[in-house]
Short mmCIF file of C-alpha atoms in Angstrom, two decimals:
data_model
loop_
_atom_site.label_atom_id
_atom_site.label_comp_id
_atom_site.label_asym_id
_atom_site.label_seq_id
_atom_site.Cartn_x
_atom_site.Cartn_y
_atom_site.Cartn_z
CA MET C 254 -36.70 -5.24 91.01
CA SER C 255 -35.95 -3.40 94.26
CA ASP C 256 -38.59 -1.57 96.26
CA VAL C 257 -37.19 1.78 95.11
CA GLU C 258 -37.23 0.73 91.45
CA ALA C 259 -40.80 -0.54 91.82
CA MET C 260 -41.82 2.78 93.35
CA ILE C 261 -40.17 4.69 90.49
CA GLN C 262 -41.86 2.46 87.90
CA SER C 263 -45.29 2.87 89.47
CA GLY C 264 -44.86 6.62 89.86
CA LEU C 265 -43.71 7.15 86.29
CA LEU C 266 -46.54 5.04 84.92
CA SER C 267 -49.17 7.08 86.74
CA ILE C 268 -47.56 10.36 85.62
CA TYR C 269 -47.41 9.38 81.96
CA GLU C 270 -50.97 8.04 81.97
CA ARG C 271 -52.19 11.32 83.44
CA ARG C 272 -50.08 13.70 81.35
CA PHE C 273 -50.28 11.86 78.02
CA PRO C 274 -53.72 10.22 77.67
CA SER C 275 -53.20 9.68 73.93
CA ARG C 276 -50.34 7.27 74.62
CA LYS C 277 -51.56 3.72 74.99
CA GLU C 278 -50.07 0.46 76.26
CA ILE C 279 -47.38 2.30 78.22
CA ARG C 280 -44.53 0.16 79.56
CA ILE C 281 -41.73 1.43 81.79
CA TYR C 282 -38.70 -0.76 82.41
CA ASN C 283 -34.88 -0.82 82.69
CA ILE C 284 -35.04 1.37 85.78
CA LYS C 285 -31.57 1.96 87.22
CA GLY C 286 -30.19 4.33 89.80
CA MET C 287 -27.42 6.47 88.32
CA ARG C 288 -24.25 7.68 89.98
CA GLY C 289 -24.81 11.12 91.41
CA GLY C 290 -22.95 13.70 93.43
CA TRP C 291 -24.12 15.55 96.52
CA GLU C 292 -27.28 17.06 95.12
CA THR C 293 -29.96 15.07 93.26
CA GLU C 294 -31.36 11.59 92.73
CA LEU C 295 -31.03 10.24 89.19
CA TYR C 296 -32.67 7.24 87.54
CA SER C 297 -32.48 6.04 83.96
CA PHE C 298 -35.44 4.24 82.46
CA THR C 299 -36.98 3.16 79.16
CA ILE C 300 -40.54 3.96 78.17
CA GLU C 301 -42.45 2.23 75.39
CA TYR C 302 -45.92 3.21 74.20
CA ARG C 303 -48.28 3.21 71.24
CA GLU C 304 -49.60 6.37 69.60
CA ALA C 305 -51.34 7.18 66.33
CA THR C 306 -48.13 6.96 64.31
CA GLY C 307 -47.09 3.61 65.79
CA ARG C 308 -45.05 2.27 68.70
CA ARG C 309 -42.25 4.36 70.18
CA THR C 310 -39.42 3.64 72.60
CA GLU C 311 -37.45 6.34 74.46
CA ASP C 312 -34.47 6.14 76.80
CA LEU C 313 -34.86 8.81 79.45
CA VAL C 314 -33.56 10.14 82.77
CA LEU C 315 -35.59 11.06 85.85
CA ARG C 316 -34.03 13.74 88.06
CA ILE C 317 -35.67 14.21 91.48
CA TYR C 318 -34.85 17.35 93.47
CA PRO C 319 -34.36 17.28 97.24
CA GLY C 320 -33.71 20.03 99.73
CA ASP C 321 -35.22 23.30 100.84
CA ASP C 322 -34.79 24.95 97.43
CA ALA C 323 -36.04 22.02 95.30
CA LEU C 324 -38.86 23.98 93.67
CA GLN C 325 -36.70 26.91 92.62
CA LYS C 326 -33.84 24.69 91.45
CA SER C 327 -36.01 22.38 89.34
CA VAL C 328 -37.75 25.25 87.55
CA LYS C 329 -34.48 27.02 86.86
CA GLU C 330 -32.75 23.92 85.56
CA PHE C 331 -35.63 23.01 83.26
CA LYS C 332 -35.91 26.50 81.77
CA VAL C 333 -32.17 27.02 81.37
CA MET C 334 -31.65 23.64 79.73
CA ARG C 335 -34.58 24.19 77.39
CA ALA C 336 -33.21 27.59 76.33
CA LEU C 337 -29.70 26.22 75.86
CA HIS C 338 -30.97 23.30 73.78
CA GLU C 339 -32.86 25.71 71.54
CA LEU C 340 -29.59 27.63 71.01
CA GLY C 341 -27.77 24.45 70.04
CA PHE C 342 -25.63 24.35 73.18
CA PRO C 343 -24.74 20.74 74.09
CA VAL C 344 -27.29 19.75 76.73
CA PRO C 345 -29.80 16.89 76.84
CA LYS C 346 -33.31 17.82 75.74
CA VAL C 347 -35.66 18.31 78.69
CA LEU C 348 -39.15 16.88 78.22
CA LEU C 349 -41.20 17.22 81.38
CA LEU C 350 -41.26 19.29 84.58
CA GLU C 351 -43.53 18.38 87.52
CA LEU C 352 -43.75 20.63 90.56
CA GLY C 353 -46.94 19.91 92.44
CA ASP C 354 -48.60 16.81 93.77
CA ASN C 355 -46.91 13.77 92.26
CA PRO C 356 -46.03 10.21 93.35
CA PHE C 357 -42.47 11.16 94.32
CA GLY C 358 -43.50 13.98 96.64
CA ARG C 359 -40.83 16.29 95.21
CA PRO C 360 -40.26 18.28 92.02
CA PHE C 361 -38.68 16.39 89.15
CA VAL C 362 -37.53 16.74 85.54
CA ILE C 363 -37.49 14.10 82.81
CA MET C 364 -34.96 14.49 80.01
CA GLU C 365 -33.49 12.48 77.19
CA ARG C 366 -30.73 10.04 78.11
CA VAL C 367 -27.39 10.53 76.42
CA GLU C 368 -25.59 7.24 75.89
CA GLY C 369 -22.00 7.68 76.92
CA ARG C 370 -19.59 7.90 79.83
CA SER C 371 -18.65 10.68 82.20
CA MET C 372 -15.69 12.70 81.00
CA ARG C 373 -14.12 12.02 84.37
CA ASP C 374 -13.94 8.29 83.68
CA VAL C 375 -12.58 8.83 80.17
CA LEU C 376 -9.97 11.31 81.40
CA LEU C 377 -8.74 8.97 84.13
CA GLU C 378 -7.93 6.27 81.61
CA SER C 379 -6.45 8.63 78.99
CA ALA C 380 -2.92 9.95 78.59
CA GLY C 381 -0.79 12.03 76.26
CA GLU C 382 -2.45 13.71 73.29
CA ARG C 383 -5.82 12.09 73.99
CA ARG C 384 -5.89 13.57 77.48
CA ARG C 385 -4.88 17.01 76.18
CA GLU C 386 -7.67 16.89 73.59
CA LEU C 387 -10.24 16.07 76.26
CA ILE C 388 -9.03 18.87 78.52
CA MET C 389 -9.30 21.36 75.67
CA LEU C 390 -12.81 20.14 74.86
CA PHE C 391 -13.75 20.52 78.52
CA CYS C 392 -12.33 24.07 78.60
CA LYS C 393 -13.83 25.13 75.28
CA ILE C 394 -17.34 24.18 76.35
CA LEU C 395 -17.00 26.29 79.48
CA ALA C 396 -15.55 29.25 77.58
CA ASP C 397 -18.31 28.97 74.95
CA LEU C 398 -20.91 29.08 77.72
CA HIS C 399 -19.39 32.21 79.21
CA PHE C 400 -19.46 34.00 75.85
CA LEU C 401 -23.14 33.32 75.16
CA ASP C 402 -25.42 36.33 75.28
CA TRP C 403 -26.46 36.27 78.92
CA ARG C 404 -29.43 38.63 78.61
CA PRO C 405 -32.06 36.07 77.51
CA PHE C 406 -31.26 34.00 80.62
CA VAL C 407 -31.69 36.69 83.27
CA GLU C 408 -35.40 36.13 83.82
CA LEU C 409 -34.75 32.36 83.98
CA VAL C 410 -32.27 32.54 86.86
CA SER C 411 -32.92 35.80 88.71
CA PRO C 412 -35.87 38.09 89.44
CA ASP C 413 -33.56 41.13 89.71
CA LEU C 414 -32.72 42.43 86.24
CA SER C 415 -31.30 45.68 87.68
CA LEU C 416 -28.36 43.80 89.18
CA TYR C 417 -27.06 43.04 85.68
CA GLU C 418 -28.08 46.16 83.80
CA THR C 419 -26.18 48.52 86.08
CA ARG C 420 -22.92 50.08 84.97
CA ASP C 421 -21.50 49.53 88.45
CA ALA C 422 -18.71 46.98 87.95
CA TYR C 423 -18.87 46.10 91.65
CA ALA C 424 -22.60 45.41 91.83
CA TRP C 425 -22.22 41.67 91.35
CA ILE C 426 -19.46 41.11 93.91
CA ASP C 427 -21.33 43.27 96.45
CA HIS C 428 -24.46 41.21 95.83
CA LYS C 429 -22.59 37.92 96.14
CA LEU C 430 -20.88 38.86 99.38
CA SER C 431 -24.20 40.02 100.83
CA GLU C 432 -25.69 36.67 99.82
CA MET C 433 -22.86 34.83 101.57
CA LYS C 434 -23.31 36.95 104.69
CA ARG C 435 -27.03 36.09 104.78
CA ALA C 436 -26.19 32.39 104.55
CA ILE C 437 -23.64 32.66 107.36
CA ASP C 438 -26.17 34.50 109.53
CA ARG C 439 -29.03 32.16 108.62
CA PHE C 440 -27.11 29.07 109.67
CA HIS C 441 -25.35 30.75 112.61
CA ARG C 442 -21.88 29.97 111.24
CA ASP C 443 -20.03 32.92 112.75
CA GLU C 444 -16.74 31.02 112.40
CA PHE C 445 -16.77 31.95 108.70
CA GLY C 446 -16.91 35.66 109.51
CA PRO C 447 -13.14 36.25 109.21
CA LEU C 448 -13.15 34.61 105.78
CA LEU C 449 -16.00 36.85 104.64
CA ASP C 450 -14.10 39.85 106.05
CA TRP C 451 -11.07 38.82 103.97
CA LEU C 452 -13.21 38.74 100.82
CA GLU C 453 -14.90 42.07 101.57
CA ALA C 454 -11.56 43.78 102.20
CA ARG C 455 -10.37 42.81 98.70
CA SER C 456 -13.64 43.18 96.78
CA MET C 457 -12.53 46.42 95.12
CA GLU C 458 -9.79 44.44 93.38
CA VAL C 459 -12.28 42.31 91.40
CA PRO C 460 -14.67 44.45 89.33
CA CYS C 461 -16.87 42.33 87.10
CA GLU C 462 -15.41 42.41 83.60
CA ARG C 463 -18.66 41.20 82.04
CA PRO C 464 -21.68 39.20 83.20
CA SER C 465 -21.89 35.63 81.92
CA LEU C 466 -24.26 32.73 82.10
CA ILE C 467 -22.51 30.27 84.42
CA HIS C 468 -23.07 26.60 85.11
CA GLY C 469 -22.27 26.73 88.81
CA ASP C 470 -20.98 23.17 89.20
CA TYR C 471 -18.87 22.48 86.12
CA HIS C 472 -16.58 19.48 86.48
CA PRO C 473 -15.79 16.33 84.46
CA ASP C 474 -18.49 14.24 86.16
CA ASN C 475 -21.08 16.65 84.77
CA ILE C 476 -20.01 16.03 81.17
CA ILE C 477 -21.35 13.00 79.30
CA LEU C 478 -19.11 11.97 76.41
CA ARG C 479 -20.57 9.89 73.61
CA LYS C 480 -18.47 7.38 71.68
CA ASP C 481 -18.09 9.92 68.87
CA ASP C 482 -16.63 12.43 71.41
CA VAL C 483 -19.68 14.70 71.32
CA ALA C 484 -20.06 16.08 74.83
CA PHE C 485 -23.24 17.02 76.72
CA VAL C 486 -23.33 19.14 79.89
CA ILE C 487 -25.71 18.07 82.66
CA ASP C 488 -26.69 19.31 86.15
CA TRP C 489 -27.72 22.94 85.64
CA GLY C 490 -29.40 23.50 89.00
CA ALA C 491 -26.80 26.08 90.07
CA ALA C 492 -26.91 28.11 86.83
CA ASP C 493 -26.76 31.87 87.31
CA ILE C 494 -25.67 35.14 85.77
CA ALA C 495 -22.37 36.07 87.37
CA ASP C 496 -18.73 36.97 86.93
CA TYR C 497 -17.39 34.11 84.81
CA ARG C 498 -14.41 33.79 87.14
CA SER C 499 -16.66 32.50 89.94
CA ASP C 500 -17.64 29.59 87.68
CA LEU C 501 -14.09 28.85 86.58
CA ALA C 502 -12.83 29.09 90.18
CA TRP C 503 -15.33 26.47 91.37
CA THR C 504 -14.12 24.15 88.61
CA LEU C 505 -10.48 24.80 89.52
CA LEU C 506 -11.17 24.17 93.21
CA LEU C 507 -12.79 20.80 92.53
CA VAL C 508 -10.24 19.68 89.94
CA GLY C 509 -7.29 20.84 92.03
CA THR C 510 -8.42 19.24 95.29
CA TYR C 511 -9.54 15.95 93.74
CA TRP C 512 -6.93 15.54 90.99
CA GLY C 513 -4.04 17.73 92.10
CA PRO C 514 -2.48 21.14 91.32
CA GLU C 515 -1.15 20.01 87.93
CA ALA C 516 -4.70 19.29 86.77
CA ARG C 517 -5.83 22.70 88.05
CA GLU C 518 -3.06 24.40 86.10
CA ALA C 519 -3.93 22.48 82.93
CA ILE C 520 -7.58 23.56 83.16
CA LEU C 521 -6.68 27.19 83.81
CA ARG C 522 -4.25 27.32 80.87
CA GLY C 523 -6.74 25.46 78.68
CA TYR C 524 -9.49 27.92 79.55
CA GLU C 525 -7.28 30.88 78.77
CA GLN C 526 -6.40 29.34 75.42
CA ALA C 527 -10.03 28.54 74.60
CA SER C 528 -11.30 31.99 75.62
CA GLY C 529 -8.43 33.92 74.07
CA HIS C 530 -7.65 36.02 77.13
CA ARG C 531 -5.75 35.85 80.40
CA VAL C 532 -7.76 35.28 83.56
CA THR C 533 -6.94 37.75 86.33
CA ARG C 534 -7.40 37.51 90.11
CA ILE C 535 -8.69 33.94 89.92
CA GLU C 536 -7.29 33.18 93.39
CA TYR C 537 -9.82 35.58 94.95
CA PHE C 538 -12.68 33.64 93.38
CA GLU C 539 -11.17 30.37 94.53
CA VAL C 540 -11.41 31.65 98.10
CA MET C 541 -15.09 32.40 97.46
CA ALA C 542 -15.46 28.83 96.20
CA ILE C 543 -13.75 27.50 99.34
CA LEU C 544 -16.20 29.39 101.53
CA ARG C 545 -19.10 27.89 99.57
CA ARG C 546 -17.69 24.36 99.88
CA LEU C 547 -16.89 24.51 103.57
CA LEU C 548 -20.20 26.18 104.45
CA ASP C 549 -22.08 23.47 102.54
CA VAL C 550 -20.26 20.76 104.47
CA SER C 551 -20.52 22.44 107.87
CA VAL C 552 -24.27 22.98 107.58
CA SER C 553 -24.97 19.59 105.98
CA LEU C 554 -23.13 17.57 108.60
CA SER C 555 -24.81 19.35 111.49
CA GLU C 556 -28.31 20.10 110.16
CA GLY C 557 -28.75 17.75 107.21
CA ALA C 558 -27.84 18.12 103.55
CA GLY C 559 -31.36 19.21 102.64
CA ARG C 560 -30.71 22.54 104.33
CA ARG C 561 -28.23 23.33 101.55
CA GLY C 562 -30.39 21.92 98.77
CA MET C 563 -28.76 18.48 98.58
CA ARG C 564 -30.09 14.96 98.46
CA PRO C 565 -30.61 12.63 101.43
CA GLY C 566 -27.44 10.65 102.02
CA ALA C 567 -25.11 13.38 100.74
CA GLU C 568 -23.69 13.61 104.24
CA GLU C 569 -22.17 10.15 103.94
CA LYS C 570 -20.55 11.04 100.63
CA MET C 571 -19.07 14.12 102.28
CA ARG C 572 -17.55 11.93 104.96
CA ARG C 573 -16.04 9.70 102.30
CA ASP C 574 -14.61 12.84 100.67
CA ALA C 575 -12.64 13.71 103.79
CA ASP C 576 -9.28 13.86 101.98
CA HIS C 577 -10.71 16.24 99.39
CA LEU C 578 -12.15 18.46 102.13
CA ARG C 579 -8.84 18.54 103.97
CA ARG C 580 -7.16 19.71 100.78
CA VAL C 581 -9.82 22.41 100.40
CA TYR C 582 -9.07 23.61 103.91
CA ALA C 583 -5.32 23.49 103.33
CA LEU C 584 -5.80 25.66 100.24
CA LEU C 585 -7.78 28.14 102.33
CA ILE C 586 -4.87 28.55 104.71
CA ALA C 587 -2.39 28.81 101.84
CA ARG C 588 -4.46 31.51 100.10
CA THR C 589 -5.51 33.56 103.14
CA GLY C 590 -3.61 32.47 106.26
CA ILE C 591 -6.99 32.12 108.01
CA ALA C 592 -7.50 29.12 110.29
CA ILE C 593 -11.00 28.12 111.39
CA PRO C 594 -10.90 25.91 114.51
CA GLU C 595 -14.50 24.76 114.07
CA VAL C 596 -13.70 23.47 110.58
CA GLU C 597 -10.56 21.77 111.88
CA ARG C 598 -12.60 19.94 114.51
CA LEU C 599 -15.15 18.93 111.89
CA LEU C 600 -12.44 17.58 109.58
CA SER C 601 -10.71 15.70 112.35
CA ALA C 602 -13.98 13.91 113.11
CA LEU C 603 -14.40 12.67 109.54
CA THR C 604 -13.36 9.15 108.65
#
């Protein structure tokens, strides 16, 4: 057992003994680090204990939150996943949220472990009709999410109910652009000003058709597919109430710049088929997604990933994703004609 695994084991044992005094003879084992993206630390583990009804064994996942917004993100993810699970939406069941003093020094959530593989891995080895079926499943889950009643989730993701109850179709885009401007100002990234100006100049072209609950980081690595093809959506830390096109655009940006334009087109067509309507002005929202991606990278590589709510070590993964980031920047130029010299210098320094 590595030092990290031993620390996780010891920490979990002390937490369970404190939180569940009726559970006796607690054993924690099979601790394994799980593949993650830029944001959180994930560990799978097995817990065994005795209670009044007999011995029990559970396979679980520990999700530890890093970054400046760890507290807010952990609370939001726990509450959103709990509400979705109660509605029957395909998410793992969350079991425990810890915010304060704990052995890991950061907020964390424990949830059930879904035995399966990432949809990304399954897609990469699939072809023909099987691949088309998986893409449609992927798109249907996202469309189903966007058509849920968003109102019960407002208090879980935002303190400002008035933003969503207004009849002003431009309230959301105005709010989002103001939020982006604050981030640019906060991190002194004036080089992104022309891109924000481009978005503001066209904001009247994208009234919000309807608010939706969005995932915020929906891509095939955040779908766990069981052997029976039942899918579960994970990683809800970026959930929000927003224009559904902002969610779809983020997905299209990631799929298109990792897997290619044909994959982007397949997801867009699949989403339109699953939702039953044509998506308009999606390119505008892709530019918003590009700004988010490049700002995340710019700040993380100069000030540390924690400043954008990501896990320690995410910077190295960003460097390994240099080809993806170059494609993101190339798409920016193709969509807007805007070149950002500071981003070009950053990309040229990546290996």
